[in-house]
CSV table of C-alpha atoms in Angstrom, one decimal:
chain,number,residue,atom,x,y,z
A,21,UNK,CA,11.8,74.5,-24.2
A,22,UNK,CA,13.2,77.9,-23.3
A,23,UNK,CA,15.8,79.2,-25.7
A,24,UNK,CA,19.1,80.6,-24.1
A,25,UNK,CA,20.5,83.6,-26.0
A,26,UNK,CA,24.1,84.6,-26.1
A,27,UNK,CA,23.9,88.2,-24.9
A,28,UNK,CA,26.7,90.8,-26.5
A,29,UNK,CA,28.1,90.7,-22.8
A,30,UNK,CA,28.4,87.1,-22.6
A,31,UNK,CA,30.0,87.1,-26.3
A,32,UNK,CA,32.4,89.6,-24.9
A,33,UNK,CA,33.3,87.7,-21.9
A,34,UNK,CA,33.6,84.6,-24.4
A,35,UNK,CA,36.3,86.6,-26.4
A,36,UNK,CA,38.0,87.9,-23.3
A,37,UNK,CA,38.5,84.5,-22.0
A,38,UNK,CA,39.9,83.2,-25.3
A,39,UNK,CA,42.5,86.0,-25.1
A,40,UNK,CA,43.6,85.0,-21.7
A,41,UNK,CA,43.8,81.4,-22.9
A,42,UNK,CA,45.9,82.8,-25.8
A,43,UNK,CA,48.0,84.9,-23.9
A,44,UNK,CA,48.8,82.3,-21.0
A,45,UNK,CA,49.6,79.6,-23.6
A,46,UNK,CA,51.8,81.7,-25.7
A,47,UNK,CA,53.7,83.1,-22.9
A,48,UNK,CA,53.9,79.5,-21.2
A,49,UNK,CA,55.3,78.2,-24.5
A,50,UNK,CA,58.0,81.2,-24.8
A,51,UNK,CA,59.1,80.8,-21.1
A,52,UNK,CA,59.3,76.8,-21.2
A,53,UNK,CA,61.0,76.9,-24.8
A,54,UNK,CA,63.5,79.6,-23.4
A,55,UNK,CA,64.2,77.4,-20.1
A,56,UNK,CA,64.4,74.3,-22.0
A,57,UNK,CA,66.9,75.7,-24.7
A,58,UNK,CA,69.2,77.0,-21.8
A,59,UNK,CA,69.2,73.6,-20.0
A,60,UNK,CA,69.8,71.7,-23.4
A,61,UNK,CA,72.8,74.5,-24.2
A,62,UNK,CA,74.2,73.8,-20.7
A,63,UNK,CA,73.9,70.2,-20.9
A,64,UNK,CA,75.9,70.2,-24.1
A,65,UNK,CA,78.5,72.5,-22.3
A,66,UNK,CA,78.6,70.0,-19.3
A,67,UNK,CA,79.4,67.3,-21.7
A,68,UNK,CA,82.1,69.3,-23.7
A,69,UNK,CA,83.4,70.2,-20.2
A,70,UNK,CA,83.6,66.5,-19.3
A,71,UNK,CA,85.6,65.9,-22.4
A,72,UNK,CA,88.3,68.3,-21.3
A,73,UNK,CA,87.9,67.1,-17.7
A,74,UNK,CA,88.9,63.4,-18.9
A,75,UNK,CA,91.5,64.3,-21.5
A,76,UNK,CA,93.0,66.6,-18.8
A,77,UNK,CA,93.1,63.6,-16.2
A,78,UNK,CA,94.3,61.0,-18.8
A,79,UNK,CA,97.2,63.4,-19.9
A,80,UNK,CA,98.1,64.2,-16.3
A,81,UNK,CA,98.3,60.3,-15.5
A,82,UNK,CA,100.4,59.4,-18.8
A,83,UNK,CA,102.8,62.3,-17.8
A,84,UNK,CA,102.8,61.3,-14.1
A,85,UNK,CA,104.0,57.7,-15.1
A,86,UNK,CA,106.3,59.2,-17.7
A,87,UNK,CA,107.9,61.5,-14.8
A,88,UNK,CA,108.1,58.3,-12.5
A,89,UNK,CA,110.3,56.4,-14.9
A,90,UNK,CA,112.5,59.0,-16.8
A,91,UNK,CA,112.5,61.7,-13.5
A,92,UNK,CA,112.2,64.5,-16.4
A,93,UNK,CA,111.1,67.8,-14.7
A,94,UNK,CA,109.2,68.7,-18.0
A,95,UNK,CA,107.0,65.5,-17.6
A,96,UNK,CA,106.3,66.8,-14.0
A,97,UNK,CA,105.6,70.3,-15.3
A,98,UNK,CA,103.4,68.7,-17.9
A,99,UNK,CA,101.5,66.7,-15.2
A,100,UNK,CA,100.6,69.5,-13.2
A,101,UNK,CA,99.6,71.8,-16.4
A,102,UNK,CA,97.2,69.0,-17.2
A,103,UNK,CA,95.9,68.2,-13.7
A,104,UNK,CA,94.9,72.1,-13.4
A,105,UNK,CA,91.7,71.3,-15.9
A,106,UNK,CA,90.0,68.7,-13.4
A,107,UNK,CA,91.1,70.4,-10.5
A,108,UNK,CA,89.9,73.6,-11.9
A,109,UNK,CA,86.4,72.2,-12.4
A,110,UNK,CA,86.7,70.6,-8.9
A,111,UNK,CA,87.2,74.5,-7.7
A,112,UNK,CA,83.9,75.5,-9.8
A,113,UNK,CA,81.8,72.7,-8.4
A,114,UNK,CA,82.9,73.7,-4.8
A,115,UNK,CA,82.3,77.2,-5.3
A,116,UNK,CA,78.9,76.7,-6.7
A,117,UNK,CA,78.0,74.1,-3.8
A,118,UNK,CA,79.1,76.9,-1.4
A,119,UNK,CA,77.0,79.4,-3.2
A,120,UNK,CA,80.2,81.9,-3.9
A,121,UNK,CA,80.3,84.7,-6.3
A,122,UNK,CA,79.9,83.7,-9.9
A,123,UNK,CA,83.4,85.4,-10.9
A,124,UNK,CA,85.1,83.1,-8.4
A,125,UNK,CA,83.1,80.1,-10.0
A,126,UNK,CA,84.2,81.1,-13.5
A,127,UNK,CA,87.9,81.0,-12.5
A,128,UNK,CA,87.5,77.3,-11.9
A,129,UNK,CA,85.7,76.8,-14.9
A,130,UNK,CA,88.1,78.8,-17.2
A,131,UNK,CA,90.8,76.8,-15.6
A,132,UNK,CA,88.8,73.7,-16.9
A,133,UNK,CA,88.9,75.0,-20.5
A,134,UNK,CA,85.3,75.6,-20.6
A,135,UNK,CA,84.2,77.9,-23.4
A,136,UNK,CA,83.4,81.6,-22.1
A,137,UNK,CA,80.3,81.9,-23.7
A,138,UNK,CA,79.0,78.6,-21.8
A,139,UNK,CA,79.9,79.7,-18.3
A,140,UNK,CA,76.6,81.6,-17.5
A,141,UNK,CA,74.5,78.7,-18.6
A,142,UNK,CA,76.7,76.2,-16.5
A,143,UNK,CA,76.3,78.3,-13.3
A,144,UNK,CA,72.8,78.8,-14.1
A,145,UNK,CA,71.6,75.3,-14.5
A,146,UNK,CA,73.7,74.2,-11.4
A,147,UNK,CA,72.2,76.8,-9.2
A,148,UNK,CA,68.4,76.2,-10.4
A,149,UNK,CA,68.2,72.5,-10.9
A,150,UNK,CA,70.8,70.8,-9.1
A,151,UNK,CA,68.2,68.9,-7.3
A,152,UNK,CA,66.6,67.7,-10.3
A,153,UNK,CA,67.0,63.8,-10.0
A,154,UNK,CA,69.3,63.4,-13.1
A,155,UNK,CA,71.4,66.6,-12.6
A,156,UNK,CA,71.7,65.4,-8.7
A,157,UNK,CA,73.3,62.0,-9.9
A,158,UNK,CA,75.8,63.6,-12.4
A,159,UNK,CA,77.1,66.1,-9.5
A,160,UNK,CA,77.5,62.8,-7.4
A,161,UNK,CA,79.5,61.3,-10.0
A,162,UNK,CA,81.4,64.6,-10.6
A,163,UNK,CA,82.3,64.6,-6.6
A,164,UNK,CA,83.4,61.0,-6.8
A,165,UNK,CA,85.7,61.8,-9.7
A,166,UNK,CA,86.8,64.8,-7.9
A,167,UNK,CA,88.1,62.6,-4.9
A,168,UNK,CA,90.0,60.3,-7.5
A,169,UNK,CA,91.5,63.6,-8.9
A,170,UNK,CA,92.7,64.5,-5.6
A,171,UNK,CA,94.3,61.0,-5.1
A,172,UNK,CA,96.1,61.4,-8.2
A,173,UNK,CA,97.3,64.8,-7.1
A,174,UNK,CA,98.6,63.5,-3.8
A,175,UNK,CA,100.1,60.4,-5.7
A,176,UNK,CA,101.9,63.1,-8.0
A,177,UNK,CA,103.5,65.0,-4.9
A,178,UNK,CA,104.3,61.6,-3.3
A,179,UNK,CA,106.3,60.5,-6.6
A,180,UNK,CA,107.9,64.1,-6.8
A,181,UNK,CA,109.1,63.8,-3.2
A,182,UNK,CA,110.6,60.4,-3.4
A,183,UNK,CA,112.2,61.3,-6.6
A,184,UNK,CA,113.7,64.3,-5.1
A,185,UNK,CA,115.2,62.2,-2.2
A,186,UNK,CA,116.3,59.3,-4.6
A,187,UNK,CA,114.3,56.9,-2.5
A,188,UNK,CA,112.4,55.1,-5.6
A,189,UNK,CA,113.5,51.6,-7.0
A,190,UNK,CA,112.2,49.9,-9.6
A,191,UNK,CA,109.8,47.7,-7.8
A,192,UNK,CA,108.4,51.0,-5.9
A,193,UNK,CA,107.9,52.5,-9.6
A,194,UNK,CA,105.9,49.7,-10.8
A,195,UNK,CA,103.6,49.5,-7.8
A,196,UNK,CA,103.0,53.4,-8.0
A,197,UNK,CA,102.4,53.0,-11.9
A,198,UNK,CA,99.7,50.4,-11.1
A,199,UNK,CA,98.1,52.6,-8.6
A,200,UNK,CA,98.2,55.5,-10.8
A,201,UNK,CA,96.4,53.4,-13.7
A,202,UNK,CA,93.9,52.1,-11.3
A,203,UNK,CA,93.1,55.8,-10.5
A,204,UNK,CA,92.8,56.3,-13.9
A,205,UNK,CA,90.5,53.6,-14.5
A,206,UNK,CA,88.0,55.0,-11.7
A,207,UNK,CA,88.1,58.5,-13.1
A,208,UNK,CA,87.3,57.0,-16.6
A,209,UNK,CA,84.2,55.1,-15.3
A,210,UNK,CA,82.8,57.9,-13.3
A,211,UNK,CA,83.4,60.3,-16.5
A,212,UNK,CA,81.3,57.7,-18.5
A,213,UNK,CA,78.6,57.6,-16.1
A,214,UNK,CA,78.5,61.4,-15.8
A,215,UNK,CA,78.1,61.6,-19.7
A,216,UNK,CA,75.5,59.1,-19.7
A,217,UNK,CA,73.5,60.4,-17.1
A,218,UNK,CA,73.6,64.1,-18.8
A,219,UNK,CA,72.6,62.6,-22.1
A,220,UNK,CA,69.9,60.4,-20.6
A,221,UNK,CA,68.3,63.6,-18.8
A,222,UNK,CA,68.7,65.8,-22.0
A,223,UNK,CA,66.8,63.0,-23.8
A,224,UNK,CA,64.2,63.2,-21.4
A,225,UNK,CA,63.8,67.0,-21.3
A,226,UNK,CA,63.8,66.9,-25.2
A,227,UNK,CA,61.0,64.4,-25.3
A,228,UNK,CA,59.0,66.6,-22.6
A,229,UNK,CA,59.6,69.8,-24.6
A,230,UNK,CA,57.9,67.9,-27.7
A,231,UNK,CA,54.8,66.9,-25.6
A,232,UNK,CA,54.4,70.5,-24.3
A,233,UNK,CA,55.1,72.3,-27.7
A,234,UNK,CA,52.2,70.0,-29.1
A,235,UNK,CA,49.9,70.5,-26.0
A,236,UNK,CA,50.0,74.3,-26.3
A,237,UNK,CA,50.0,74.6,-30.2
A,238,UNK,CA,46.7,72.7,-30.2
A,239,UNK,CA,45.3,75.1,-27.3
A,240,UNK,CA,46.3,78.0,-29.7
A,241,UNK,CA,45.0,76.4,-33.0
A,242,UNK,CA,41.7,75.6,-31.0
A,243,UNK,CA,41.2,79.1,-29.4
A,244,UNK,CA,42.0,80.8,-32.7
A,245,UNK,CA,39.5,78.4,-34.4
A,246,UNK,CA,36.7,79.2,-31.8
A,247,UNK,CA,37.4,82.9,-32.1
A,248,UNK,CA,37.3,82.8,-35.7
A,249,UNK,CA,33.9,80.8,-35.7
A,250,UNK,CA,32.7,83.4,-33.1
A,251,UNK,CA,33.7,86.3,-35.4
A,252,UNK,CA,32.4,84.6,-38.6
A,253,UNK,CA,28.8,83.8,-36.7
A,254,UNK,CA,28.4,87.3,-35.8
A,255,UNK,CA,29.0,88.7,-39.2
A,256,UNK,CA,26.6,86.2,-40.8
A,257,UNK,CA,24.2,87.0,-38.3
A,258,UNK,CA,24.5,90.7,-39.1
A,259,UNK,CA,24.0,90.0,-42.9
A,260,UNK,CA,21.0,88.0,-42.3
A,261,UNK,CA,19.5,90.6,-39.7
A,262,UNK,CA,20.1,93.3,-42.5
A,263,UNK,CA,18.5,91.1,-45.3
A,264,UNK,CA,15.4,90.3,-43.3
A,265,UNK,CA,15.1,93.8,-42.4
A,266,UNK,CA,15.3,95.0,-45.9
A,267,UNK,CA,12.6,92.6,-47.1
A,268,UNK,CA,10.1,93.2,-44.0
A,269,UNK,CA,10.6,96.9,-43.3
A,270,UNK,CA,10.3,98.9,-46.5
A,271,UNK,CA,7.4,101.1,-44.8
A,272,UNK,CA,9.7,102.2,-42.1
A,273,UNK,CA,12.6,103.5,-43.7
A,274,UNK,CA,13.9,105.6,-40.7
A,275,UNK,CA,14.0,102.4,-38.7
A,276,UNK,CA,16.0,101.1,-41.4
A,277,UNK,CA,18.6,103.9,-41.5
A,278,UNK,CA,19.0,103.7,-37.8
A,279,UNK,CA,19.7,99.9,-38.2
A,280,UNK,CA,22.3,100.6,-40.9
A,281,UNK,CA,24.0,103.3,-38.6
A,282,UNK,CA,24.2,100.5,-36.0
A,283,UNK,CA,25.7,98.0,-38.3
A,284,UNK,CA,28.2,100.1,-39.8
A,285,UNK,CA,29.5,100.8,-35.9
A,286,UNK,CA,29.6,97.1,-35.4
A,287,UNK,CA,31.5,96.6,-38.5
A,288,UNK,CA,34.1,99.1,-37.3
A,289,UNK,CA,34.5,97.0,-34.1
A,290,UNK,CA,35.0,94.0,-36.2
A,291,UNK,CA,37.8,95.9,-38.1
A,292,UNK,CA,39.4,96.9,-34.7
A,293,UNK,CA,39.1,93.4,-33.5
A,294,UNK,CA,40.7,91.9,-36.6
A,295,UNK,CA,43.6,94.5,-36.1
A,296,UNK,CA,44.0,93.4,-32.4
A,297,UNK,CA,43.9,89.5,-33.6
A,298,UNK,CA,47.0,90.7,-36.1
A,299,UNK,CA,49.0,92.0,-33.4
A,300,UNK,CA,47.9,89.5,-30.5
A,301,UNK,CA,48.2,86.4,-32.3
A,302,UNK,CA,50.5,86.8,-35.3
A,303,UNK,CA,53.4,88.1,-33.2
A,304,UNK,CA,53.1,85.3,-30.8
A,305,UNK,CA,52.9,82.5,-33.6
A,306,UNK,CA,56.0,84.3,-35.2
A,307,UNK,CA,58.2,84.3,-32.2
A,308,UNK,CA,56.8,80.6,-31.8
A,309,UNK,CA,57.9,79.6,-35.3
A,310,UNK,CA,61.4,81.5,-34.5
A,311,UNK,CA,61.8,79.6,-31.2
A,312,UNK,CA,61.0,76.0,-33.1
A,313,UNK,CA,63.5,77.1,-35.5
A,314,UNK,CA,66.2,77.6,-33.1
A,315,UNK,CA,65.3,74.3,-31.4
A,316,UNK,CA,65.5,72.5,-34.7
A,317,UNK,CA,68.9,74.1,-35.5
A,318,UNK,CA,70.0,73.1,-32.0
A,319,UNK,CA,69.1,69.4,-32.6
A,320,UNK,CA,71.4,69.3,-35.4
A,321,UNK,CA,74.4,69.1,-32.7
A,322,UNK,CA,72.6,65.8,-31.2
A,323,UNK,CA,73.0,62.3,-32.8
A,324,UNK,CA,69.3,61.7,-32.7
A,325,UNK,CA,67.8,61.3,-35.9
A,326,UNK,CA,64.2,61.0,-34.7
A,327,UNK,CA,64.6,64.0,-32.4
A,328,UNK,CA,65.9,66.0,-35.7
A,329,UNK,CA,62.8,64.7,-37.6
A,330,UNK,CA,60.4,65.7,-34.8
A,331,UNK,CA,61.7,69.0,-34.1
A,332,UNK,CA,61.7,69.7,-38.0
A,333,UNK,CA,58.1,68.8,-38.2
A,334,UNK,CA,56.9,70.9,-35.3
A,335,UNK,CA,58.9,74.0,-36.8
A,336,UNK,CA,57.4,73.0,-40.2
A,337,UNK,CA,53.8,72.8,-38.6
A,338,UNK,CA,54.4,76.0,-36.9
A,339,UNK,CA,55.4,78.1,-39.6
A,340,UNK,CA,52.3,76.7,-41.7
A,341,UNK,CA,50.2,77.7,-38.8
A,342,UNK,CA,51.5,81.2,-39.0
A,343,UNK,CA,51.1,81.3,-42.7
A,344,UNK,CA,47.5,79.9,-42.3
A,345,UNK,CA,46.4,82.5,-39.9
A,346,UNK,CA,47.9,85.4,-42.0
A,347,UNK,CA,46.1,84.3,-44.8
A,348,UNK,CA,42.8,84.1,-43.1
A,349,UNK,CA,43.1,87.5,-41.6
A,350,UNK,CA,44.0,89.0,-44.9
A,351,UNK,CA,40.9,87.3,-46.4
A,352,UNK,CA,38.7,88.7,-43.7
A,353,UNK,CA,40.0,92.1,-44.1
A,354,UNK,CA,39.3,92.0,-47.9
A,355,UNK,CA,35.8,90.9,-47.1
A,356,UNK,CA,35.2,93.9,-44.7
A,357,UNK,CA,36.9,96.4,-47.0
A,358,UNK,CA,35.7,94.8,-50.4
A,359,UNK,CA,37.8,95.8,-53.6
A,360,UNK,CA,37.0,99.4,-53.7
A,361,UNK,CA,40.4,100.7,-52.8
A,362,UNK,CA,42.7,101.8,-55.6
A,363,UNK,CA,46.1,99.7,-56.2
A,364,UNK,CA,48.9,101.5,-57.6
A,365,UNK,CA,50.9,99.5,-60.3
A,366,UNK,CA,53.6,96.9,-58.9
A,367,UNK,CA,55.9,94.3,-60.6
A,368,UNK,CA,54.0,90.8,-60.5
A,369,UNK,CA,57.4,89.2,-60.0
A,370,UNK,CA,58.1,90.8,-56.8
A,371,UNK,CA,54.7,89.6,-55.4
A,372,UNK,CA,55.3,86.0,-56.4
A,373,UNK,CA,59.0,86.1,-55.2
A,374,UNK,CA,57.6,87.1,-51.8
A,375,UNK,CA,55.4,84.3,-51.7
A,376,UNK,CA,58.2,82.0,-52.8
A,377,UNK,CA,60.3,83.2,-50.0
A,378,UNK,CA,57.4,82.9,-47.4
A,379,UNK,CA,57.0,79.0,-48.4
A,380,UNK,CA,60.6,78.6,-49.2
A,381,UNK,CA,61.5,76.5,-45.9
A,382,UNK,CA,58.0,74.7,-45.9
A,383,UNK,CA,58.9,73.6,-49.4
A,384,UNK,CA,62.5,72.5,-48.6
A,385,UNK,CA,61.3,70.3,-45.7
A,386,UNK,CA,59.5,68.2,-48.5
A,387,UNK,CA,62.4,68.4,-50.9
A,388,UNK,CA,60.6,70.6,-53.1
A,389,UNK,CA,62.1,73.4,-55.5
A,390,UNK,CA,59.9,76.7,-56.1
A,391,UNK,CA,60.7,78.4,-59.5
A,392,UNK,CA,59.7,82.1,-60.2
A,393,UNK,CA,59.7,82.3,-63.9
A,394,UNK,CA,57.6,85.5,-64.2
A,395,UNK,CA,59.0,88.1,-66.4
A,396,UNK,CA,60.5,91.1,-64.8
A,397,UNK,CA,58.7,93.7,-66.8
A,398,UNK,CA,55.3,92.2,-66.0
A,399,UNK,CA,53.4,95.1,-64.3
A,400,UNK,CA,49.6,95.1,-63.0
A,401,UNK,CA,47.2,96.9,-60.9
A,402,UNK,CA,45.1,94.0,-59.9
A,403,UNK,CA,44.1,94.2,-56.0
A,404,UNK,CA,47.5,93.1,-54.5
A,405,UNK,CA,46.0,91.8,-51.3
A,406,UNK,CA,43.5,89.6,-53.1
A,407,UNK,CA,46.0,88.2,-55.5
A,408,UNK,CA,48.3,87.6,-52.7
A,409,UNK,CA,45.9,85.6,-50.7
A,410,UNK,CA,44.8,83.5,-53.9
A,411,UNK,CA,48.5,82.7,-54.8
A,412,UNK,CA,49.1,81.9,-51.2
A,413,UNK,CA,46.4,79.3,-50.9
A,414,UNK,CA,47.4,77.7,-54.4
A,415,UNK,CA,51.2,77.5,-53.6
A,416,UNK,CA,50.2,76.1,-50.0
A,417,UNK,CA,48.1,73.3,-51.7
A,418,UNK,CA,50.7,72.7,-54.4
A,419,UNK,CA,53.4,72.2,-51.7
A,420,UNK,CA,51.2,69.9,-49.5
A,421,UNK,CA,50.6,67.5,-52.4
A,422,UNK,CA,54.2,67.5,-54.0
A,423,UNK,CA,57.1,65.8,-52.5
A,424,UNK,CA,60.8,65.6,-54.2
A,425,UNK,CA,59.3,67.9,-57.3
A,426,UNK,CA,59.3,71.1,-58.6
A,427,UNK,CA,56.5,74.0,-58.3
A,428,UNK,CA,56.8,76.4,-61.2
A,429,UNK,CA,55.1,79.8,-61.4
A,430,UNK,CA,54.7,81.7,-64.8
A,431,UNK,CA,52.6,84.1,-66.7
A,432,UNK,CA,51.5,85.2,-70.1
A,433,UNK,CA,49.6,88.1,-71.5
A,434,UNK,CA,46.8,88.1,-74.2
A,435,UNK,CA,44.3,90.3,-75.2
A,436,UNK,CA,45.0,92.4,-72.1
A,437,UNK,CA,44.2,89.4,-69.8
A,438,UNK,CA,46.7,88.1,-67.3
A,439,UNK,CA,47.2,84.2,-67.1
A,440,UNK,CA,49.0,83.6,-64.0
A,441,UNK,CA,49.8,79.7,-63.7
A,442,UNK,CA,51.2,77.4,-60.9
A,443,UNK,CA,52.3,74.1,-62.0
A,444,UNK,CA,53.5,71.2,-59.7
A,445,UNK,CA,54.9,67.7,-60.1
A,446,UNK,CA,52.8,66.4,-57.5
A,447,UNK,CA,50.0,63.9,-57.0
A,448,UNK,CA,47.6,65.7,-59.0
A,449,UNK,CA,43.6,65.9,-58.3
A,450,UNK,CA,41.5,63.0,-58.6
A,451,UNK,CA,39.1,63.3,-61.6
A,452,UNK,CA,36.0,63.7,-59.4
A,453,UNK,CA,37.8,66.5,-57.7
A,454,UNK,CA,39.0,68.2,-61.0
A,455,UNK,CA,35.1,68.3,-62.4
A,456,UNK,CA,33.9,69.7,-59.1
A,457,UNK,CA,36.7,72.4,-58.9
A,458,UNK,CA,36.1,73.6,-62.7
A,459,UNK,CA,32.4,73.8,-62.0
A,460,UNK,CA,32.9,75.5,-58.8
A,461,UNK,CA,35.2,78.2,-60.4
A,462,UNK,CA,32.2,78.5,-63.2
A,463,UNK,CA,29.6,79.6,-60.5
A,464,UNK,CA,29.2,83.4,-60.6
A,465,UNK,CA,27.3,83.6,-57.5
A,466,UNK,CA,29.1,83.1,-54.3
A,467,UNK,CA,25.9,82.1,-52.8
A,468,UNK,CA,26.0,78.7,-54.8
A,469,UNK,CA,29.2,77.6,-53.5
A,470,UNK,CA,29.2,74.3,-51.6
A,471,UNK,CA,31.8,73.4,-49.3
A,472,UNK,CA,33.2,70.0,-49.5
A,473,UNK,CA,35.5,68.0,-47.2
A,474,UNK,CA,38.6,69.2,-49.4
A,475,UNK,CA,38.7,72.3,-47.0
A,476,UNK,CA,38.0,76.1,-47.2
A,477,UNK,CA,41.3,77.1,-49.4
A,478,UNK,CA,39.8,76.4,-52.9
A,479,UNK,CA,36.4,77.8,-52.0
A,480,UNK,CA,38.2,80.9,-50.6
A,481,UNK,CA,40.2,81.8,-53.8
A,482,UNK,CA,37.0,81.1,-55.8
A,483,UNK,CA,35.3,83.8,-54.1
A,484,UNK,CA,38.2,86.1,-54.3
A,485,UNK,CA,38.7,85.3,-58.1
A,486,UNK,CA,34.9,86.5,-58.6
A,487,UNK,CA,35.7,89.7,-56.7
A,488,UNK,CA,38.5,90.2,-59.5
A,489,UNK,CA,35.8,89.4,-62.1
A,490,UNK,CA,38.3,86.6,-63.2
A,491,UNK,CA,38.4,82.9,-64.0
A,492,UNK,CA,40.2,79.8,-62.7
A,493,UNK,CA,41.1,76.9,-64.6
A,494,UNK,CA,42.1,73.6,-63.1
A,495,UNK,CA,44.3,71.0,-65.2
A,496,UNK,CA,45.6,67.6,-63.8
A,497,UNK,CA,46.1,64.0,-64.3
A,498,UNK,CA,46.0,61.8,-61.0
A,499,UNK,CA,49.5,61.1,-60.1
A,500,UNK,CA,51.1,63.3,-62.8
A,501,UNK,CA,51.0,66.9,-61.4
A,502,UNK,CA,48.6,69.7,-61.7
A,503,UNK,CA,48.2,73.2,-63.2
A,504,UNK,CA,46.0,75.9,-62.0
A,505,UNK,CA,45.5,79.1,-64.1
A,506,UNK,CA,44.5,82.3,-62.8
A,507,UNK,CA,42.8,84.6,-65.6
A,508,UNK,CA,41.9,88.2,-65.0
A,509,UNK,CA,42.2,91.6,-66.4
A,510,UNK,CA,45.6,92.9,-66.4
A,511,UNK,CA,44.5,96.3,-64.9
């Protein structure tokens, strides 16, 4: 069987294709979320406007009946004042239907007591989505309600004219009062149907948004995973190639030197690729997390607990994804650049607090409390990037396995060694896992590390602790929390 090899050109094509997929997915997700958020905001504004519309016509009806029986001019003025609210909205609807200037439409919406900040969204949704089934039905109910408002207006004029000419007897007043009440009932029914249609349509948009978010997030995660796998395979292949050539080509030093130069060039390219990843993947993910946070905050105004729970879950998952990608990129950067860079001194509490701030919202989603008990005066020169990744993964694991609990970070110094401890009240480690992790941390050669189904996080921090020439200790009782102790030279 002929072996098919991936040429560098085909690999580059694969990477470019992944970039295109990522760019398209992130862009689509941002656009769809923007449109959906604006529609949801406009739907809320329409429901709020309907409330003013209903209150206006109800008050107008009451004032008209009062005027009918008392013939008090203040009641007549109050009737006209309140009726301007539904008539204003009617004016806005007609202006939108006839595609008049937005400034004219806003005059009507302002008369309808709509909030100034909602006017652009009200106009935008009507102009762009008036043919959408649920909005089309809502506009039809609005039109029917406006006909009843016009009847109420005409009824008011008729009552006013008859009162001026003194042509109203008590029987006629009773009859007119019944007709006004009937119009009011029709308006109330139309308003209820309008609200129900908008609410049902909003709920449908919300469900579709959740599905779309999940779909694109899965695409992004898959693309990132494939890209990372390709990069990792290229690195592993390069390292194997170097090792084989060192063993087989002792007598051709010149060729070996050439190979080293080529490898150095490839590593530089990898560094550039990682820099590109940092910009082209982390930035859209950060924006995505911010967008989902906005959706979650917006969901609090709806009386739909399921929707709140789902949007909160989507937001937390997106934030975890961003943090995971950030940790992987830092991890990759460390293994490209090694531990050769000199670190200036820094305060340990500040580094720990940065991580606590990063995980605050994720911890809060599980009702967990993060406590930083590091002394303000503890300073160190331990490689900041490496310690940051180690602490990041330990905190992430603690939060994932703790609910309604406390995660505490503290330290002490003994014989010029730093003991940094992360302790939680979560479900703890199983006995077999505890034995495995302690044995794993005692392995002095990273080549002997064996991945288990428990994930890459623990293996990542074990590799990094070896770079620092430090040690890890795991303490736990199943179901009673856990404690992980990082031991390394203070400087």
